[in-house]
Short mmCIF file of C-alpha atoms in Angstrom, two decimals:
data_model
loop_
_atom_site.label_atom_id
_atom_site.label_comp_id
_atom_site.label_asym_id
_atom_site.label_seq_id
_atom_site.Cartn_x
_atom_site.Cartn_y
_atom_site.Cartn_z
CA UNK B 13 -54.37 -44.38 -137.03
CA UNK B 14 -52.70 -41.87 -134.02
CA UNK B 15 -55.70 -40.98 -130.93
CA UNK B 16 -52.56 -39.70 -129.21
CA UNK B 17 -50.49 -36.71 -130.42
CA UNK B 18 -47.54 -35.00 -129.19
CA UNK B 19 -46.66 -33.32 -132.03
CA UNK B 20 -43.31 -31.70 -129.45
CA UNK B 21 -40.69 -33.84 -130.23
CA UNK B 22 -38.56 -31.75 -127.78
CA UNK B 23 -38.44 -29.94 -125.40
CA UNK B 24 -34.85 -26.97 -124.07
CA UNK B 25 -35.44 -25.17 -121.09
CA UNK B 26 -33.65 -23.12 -118.27
CA UNK B 27 -33.63 -24.60 -114.92
CA UNK B 28 -35.96 -23.22 -112.58
CA UNK B 29 -37.62 -21.45 -115.93
CA UNK B 30 -41.76 -23.10 -116.58
CA UNK B 31 -40.97 -25.93 -118.51
CA UNK B 32 -44.97 -26.53 -120.92
CA UNK B 33 -45.76 -30.03 -122.60
CA UNK B 34 -48.54 -30.08 -124.34
CA UNK B 35 -50.78 -33.23 -126.39
CA UNK B 36 -53.82 -33.30 -128.83
CA UNK B 37 -56.62 -35.94 -128.78
CA UNK B 38 -58.71 -37.34 -131.22
CA UNK B 39 -61.03 -39.57 -129.45
CA UNK B 40 -63.95 -38.15 -127.46
CA UNK B 41 -64.93 -40.93 -125.72
CA UNK B 42 -61.09 -40.94 -123.24
CA UNK B 43 -61.99 -39.50 -120.36
CA UNK B 44 -59.18 -40.04 -118.58
CA UNK B 45 -55.34 -38.91 -118.98
CA UNK B 46 -51.73 -39.84 -118.15
CA UNK B 47 -48.72 -38.23 -118.11
CA UNK B 48 -45.38 -40.74 -117.67
CA UNK B 49 -41.39 -39.61 -117.70
CA UNK B 50 -39.03 -42.30 -119.17
CA UNK B 51 -35.13 -42.50 -118.71
CA UNK B 52 -32.91 -43.60 -121.46
CA UNK B 53 -33.24 -47.72 -120.62
CA UNK B 54 -35.81 -47.60 -118.47
CA UNK B 55 -39.35 -47.82 -118.22
CA UNK B 56 -41.83 -45.78 -117.95
CA UNK B 57 -43.19 -44.17 -114.55
CA UNK B 58 -46.24 -42.76 -113.56
CA UNK B 59 -46.00 -38.52 -112.54
CA UNK B 60 -49.58 -37.65 -113.28
CA UNK B 61 -53.64 -37.82 -114.25
CA UNK B 62 -56.46 -36.41 -114.44
CA UNK B 63 -59.79 -37.60 -114.88
CA UNK B 64 -62.05 -35.83 -117.61
CA UNK B 65 -64.88 -34.23 -114.65
CA UNK B 66 -61.86 -32.10 -113.26
CA UNK B 67 -59.81 -30.05 -115.64
CA UNK B 68 -56.84 -29.05 -113.54
CA UNK B 69 -55.01 -31.45 -111.05
CA UNK B 70 -50.92 -30.92 -109.32
CA UNK B 71 -49.03 -32.36 -107.55
CA UNK B 72 -45.78 -30.71 -106.49
CA UNK B 73 -43.68 -28.92 -109.09
CA UNK B 74 -46.11 -30.59 -112.11
CA UNK B 75 -49.91 -29.92 -113.09
CA UNK B 76 -51.78 -31.28 -116.14
CA UNK B 77 -54.12 -29.48 -117.63
CA UNK B 78 -56.39 -30.61 -119.15
CA UNK B 79 -58.86 -28.44 -122.06
CA UNK B 80 -61.42 -31.05 -123.00
CA UNK B 81 -63.38 -28.57 -126.26
CA UNK B 82 -60.24 -28.63 -127.55
CA UNK B 83 -59.34 -32.52 -127.16
CA UNK B 84 -55.41 -30.38 -125.80
CA UNK B 85 -53.62 -31.25 -122.16
CA UNK B 86 -50.70 -30.51 -120.98
CA UNK B 87 -48.26 -30.44 -118.07
CA UNK B 88 -46.22 -27.88 -117.00
CA UNK B 89 -43.38 -28.53 -114.48
CA UNK B 90 -41.39 -25.40 -112.26
CA UNK B 91 -39.09 -24.74 -111.77
CA UNK B 92 -38.05 -27.12 -113.62
CA UNK B 93 -34.70 -29.35 -112.48
CA UNK B 94 -31.74 -31.33 -114.51
CA UNK B 95 -33.31 -34.60 -113.09
CA UNK B 96 -36.74 -33.62 -115.36
CA UNK B 97 -34.99 -34.59 -118.67
CA UNK B 98 -36.28 -37.18 -119.49
CA UNK B 99 -38.89 -38.21 -122.93
CA UNK B 100 -42.49 -37.80 -121.29
CA UNK B 101 -45.34 -39.61 -122.74
CA UNK B 102 -48.84 -38.34 -122.05
CA UNK B 103 -52.16 -40.98 -122.47
CA UNK B 104 -55.55 -41.79 -122.82
CA UNK B 105 -57.71 -44.32 -122.00
CA UNK B 106 -61.29 -44.55 -120.91
CA UNK B 107 -64.49 -47.30 -119.58
CA UNK B 108 -65.01 -48.14 -123.25
CA UNK B 109 -61.19 -49.14 -123.78
CA UNK B 110 -59.13 -51.88 -122.96
CA UNK B 111 -55.38 -50.58 -123.67
CA UNK B 112 -53.73 -47.14 -122.90
CA UNK B 113 -53.08 -44.70 -126.00
CA UNK B 114 -49.89 -43.03 -125.97
CA UNK B 115 -48.15 -40.25 -127.33
CA UNK B 116 -44.99 -40.20 -129.28
CA UNK B 117 -42.98 -38.38 -126.19
CA UNK B 118 -41.34 -35.32 -125.87
CA UNK B 119 -37.30 -35.32 -125.24
CA UNK B 120 -36.87 -32.55 -122.55
CA UNK B 121 -34.07 -30.68 -121.59
CA UNK B 122 -33.57 -29.05 -119.13
CA UNK B 123 -30.22 -27.33 -119.00
CA UNK B 124 -28.39 -26.19 -115.44
CA UNK S 18 -42.26 -54.51 -102.89
CA UNK S 19 -41.21 -56.09 -105.98
CA UNK S 20 -42.48 -53.04 -108.90
CA UNK S 21 -43.03 -54.92 -112.99
CA UNK S 22 -40.37 -57.64 -113.62
CA UNK S 23 -39.30 -57.93 -117.06
CA UNK S 24 -37.05 -60.62 -117.71
CA UNK S 25 -34.34 -60.43 -120.17
CA UNK S 26 -33.25 -57.41 -120.19
CA UNK S 27 -31.55 -57.56 -123.41
CA UNK S 28 -32.12 -60.35 -125.91
CA UNK S 29 -30.32 -61.39 -129.16
CA UNK S 30 -30.98 -63.81 -131.87
CA UNK S 31 -30.68 -64.44 -135.44
CA UNK S 32 -33.33 -63.44 -138.17
CA UNK S 33 -35.56 -67.09 -138.20
CA UNK S 34 -35.14 -67.83 -133.73
CA UNK S 35 -37.98 -67.48 -131.98
CA UNK S 36 -38.18 -64.68 -129.08
CA UNK S 37 -39.56 -65.18 -125.62
CA UNK S 38 -39.62 -62.23 -123.95
CA UNK S 39 -41.03 -63.17 -119.66
CA UNK S 40 -43.36 -60.56 -117.46
CA UNK S 41 -44.14 -61.23 -113.78
CA UNK S 42 -45.93 -57.71 -112.42
CA UNK S 43 -46.43 -56.74 -108.84
CA UNK S 44 -48.33 -58.42 -106.40
CA UNK S 45 -51.99 -58.35 -106.60
CA UNK S 46 -51.60 -57.21 -110.05
CA UNK S 47 -53.74 -60.03 -112.56
CA UNK S 48 -53.64 -57.90 -115.70
CA UNK S 49 -50.83 -57.66 -118.12
CA UNK S 50 -50.50 -54.69 -121.40
CA UNK S 51 -47.82 -55.38 -123.71
CA UNK S 52 -46.36 -52.16 -125.27
CA UNK S 53 -43.65 -52.22 -128.59
CA UNK S 54 -40.98 -49.50 -128.80
CA UNK S 55 -39.75 -48.81 -131.96
CA UNK S 56 -36.10 -46.43 -132.36
CA UNK S 57 -37.54 -42.58 -131.46
CA UNK S 58 -41.28 -43.40 -131.70
CA UNK S 59 -43.80 -44.00 -128.87
CA UNK S 60 -45.35 -46.93 -127.33
CA UNK S 61 -47.76 -48.62 -129.23
CA UNK S 62 -50.13 -51.12 -127.55
CA UNK S 63 -50.12 -54.53 -128.97
CA UNK S 64 -52.20 -57.22 -126.77
CA UNK S 65 -53.85 -56.48 -123.35
CA UNK S 66 -54.51 -59.81 -120.92
CA UNK S 67 -55.84 -61.22 -117.82
CA UNK S 68 -54.48 -65.01 -115.73
CA UNK S 69 -55.55 -66.92 -118.92
CA UNK S 70 -57.25 -64.52 -121.16
CA UNK S 71 -56.52 -63.07 -123.70
CA UNK S 72 -58.35 -59.55 -124.70
CA UNK S 73 -57.61 -57.66 -126.85
CA UNK S 74 -54.67 -58.30 -129.36
CA UNK S 75 -56.07 -55.37 -131.89
CA UNK S 76 -52.25 -54.18 -131.77
CA UNK S 77 -50.55 -57.64 -132.25
CA UNK S 78 -49.16 -58.73 -135.61
CA UNK S 79 -51.01 -61.70 -137.36
CA UNK S 80 -48.11 -63.36 -138.26
CA UNK S 81 -44.73 -64.45 -135.19
CA UNK S 82 -46.45 -63.13 -132.63
CA UNK S 83 -48.45 -64.42 -129.79
CA UNK S 84 -49.42 -64.01 -125.96
CA UNK S 85 -49.86 -65.99 -123.16
CA UNK S 86 -50.80 -65.50 -119.60
CA UNK S 87 -50.96 -68.57 -117.35
CA UNK S 88 -52.58 -69.33 -114.58
CA UNK S 89 -49.57 -69.46 -113.12
CA UNK S 90 -46.00 -67.75 -114.20
CA UNK S 91 -45.31 -64.97 -115.40
CA UNK S 92 -46.46 -63.96 -118.97
CA UNK S 93 -44.58 -64.14 -122.20
CA UNK S 94 -44.56 -62.68 -125.19
CA UNK S 95 -42.75 -64.25 -128.14
CA UNK S 96 -42.16 -64.54 -131.42
CA UNK S 97 -41.33 -66.67 -133.69
CA UNK S 98 -39.64 -65.88 -136.69
CA UNK S 99 -37.91 -62.73 -135.37
CA UNK S 100 -36.94 -60.64 -138.44
CA UNK S 101 -34.91 -57.28 -138.06
CA UNK S 102 -37.74 -55.26 -138.10
CA UNK S 103 -38.77 -57.33 -135.13
CA UNK S 104 -35.87 -54.79 -133.26
CA UNK S 105 -37.48 -53.09 -130.65
CA UNK S 106 -37.76 -51.79 -127.35
CA UNK S 107 -40.17 -54.54 -125.82
CA UNK S 108 -42.50 -53.16 -122.56
CA UNK S 109 -44.40 -54.44 -120.07
CA UNK S 110 -46.90 -52.63 -117.52
CA UNK S 111 -49.32 -54.99 -115.47
CA UNK S 112 -52.72 -53.20 -113.27
CA UNK S 113 -55.11 -53.90 -110.59
CA UNK S 114 -58.46 -55.56 -110.89
CA UNK S 115 -60.40 -53.18 -112.99
CA UNK S 116 -63.94 -52.21 -110.97
CA UNK S 117 -64.55 -49.74 -113.52
CA UNK S 118 -62.46 -46.92 -112.25
CA UNK S 119 -59.36 -45.54 -113.46
CA UNK S 120 -55.99 -46.76 -112.67
CA UNK S 121 -52.89 -45.99 -114.25
CA UNK S 122 -50.79 -48.80 -115.68
CA UNK S 123 -47.14 -49.82 -113.80
CA UNK S 124 -44.25 -50.69 -116.04
CA UNK S 125 -40.84 -52.62 -116.02
CA UNK S 126 -37.48 -51.70 -117.66
CA UNK S 127 -37.92 -53.62 -120.57
CA UNK S 128 -37.03 -56.26 -122.70
CA UNK S 129 -33.90 -54.67 -125.98
CA UNK S 130 -35.32 -57.02 -128.57
CA UNK S 131 -31.13 -57.74 -130.97
CA UNK S 132 -32.14 -59.39 -134.16
CA UNK S 133 -28.69 -59.50 -136.23
#
């Protein structure tokens, strides 16, 4: 059962433009959401998180938006840089869960 | 300031052999998670452990797979009688003690298991 879904396997954007990565979830009990970035042959690294009591969290070039009614979150990267090229995973969890559920990832390619 | 340490980075086994993957969590972290990533797929939860306890093993295959996190030493993910389908990247993650607040996972670099 895929409780966290990333429907776009890949995304290509031009350097300097905005990258928008999307994520949907099915379980309304999730109350904590995270984005991870992964380079080849490395482990995922934490990027940004958001609690369900908020609808937006910003950290530098990265902003995560949460729409609880739609069970949807998105990661905005602006301006995009070539070094942002990686696979991005969204993840969800909550106080009632012992694990973090991950999406299948979106491969972002930022073209110079 | 060591992060999560996994070894080996690469492990090659023939069908039927055993694979042992090790994970040392970040200092001060008492919670360990194991995830598996098959080629072209996302991260699949396998098991969540605290020191000397398995908390959630709902993602572990019923046979051949086991995990432990002893009082002393690293967490071990053990795969007996490996098959080609076990070939994957295995990631360990750790987090500090849970107190009801949300927290993030810190991942190691993974072990790439290849079964010939």
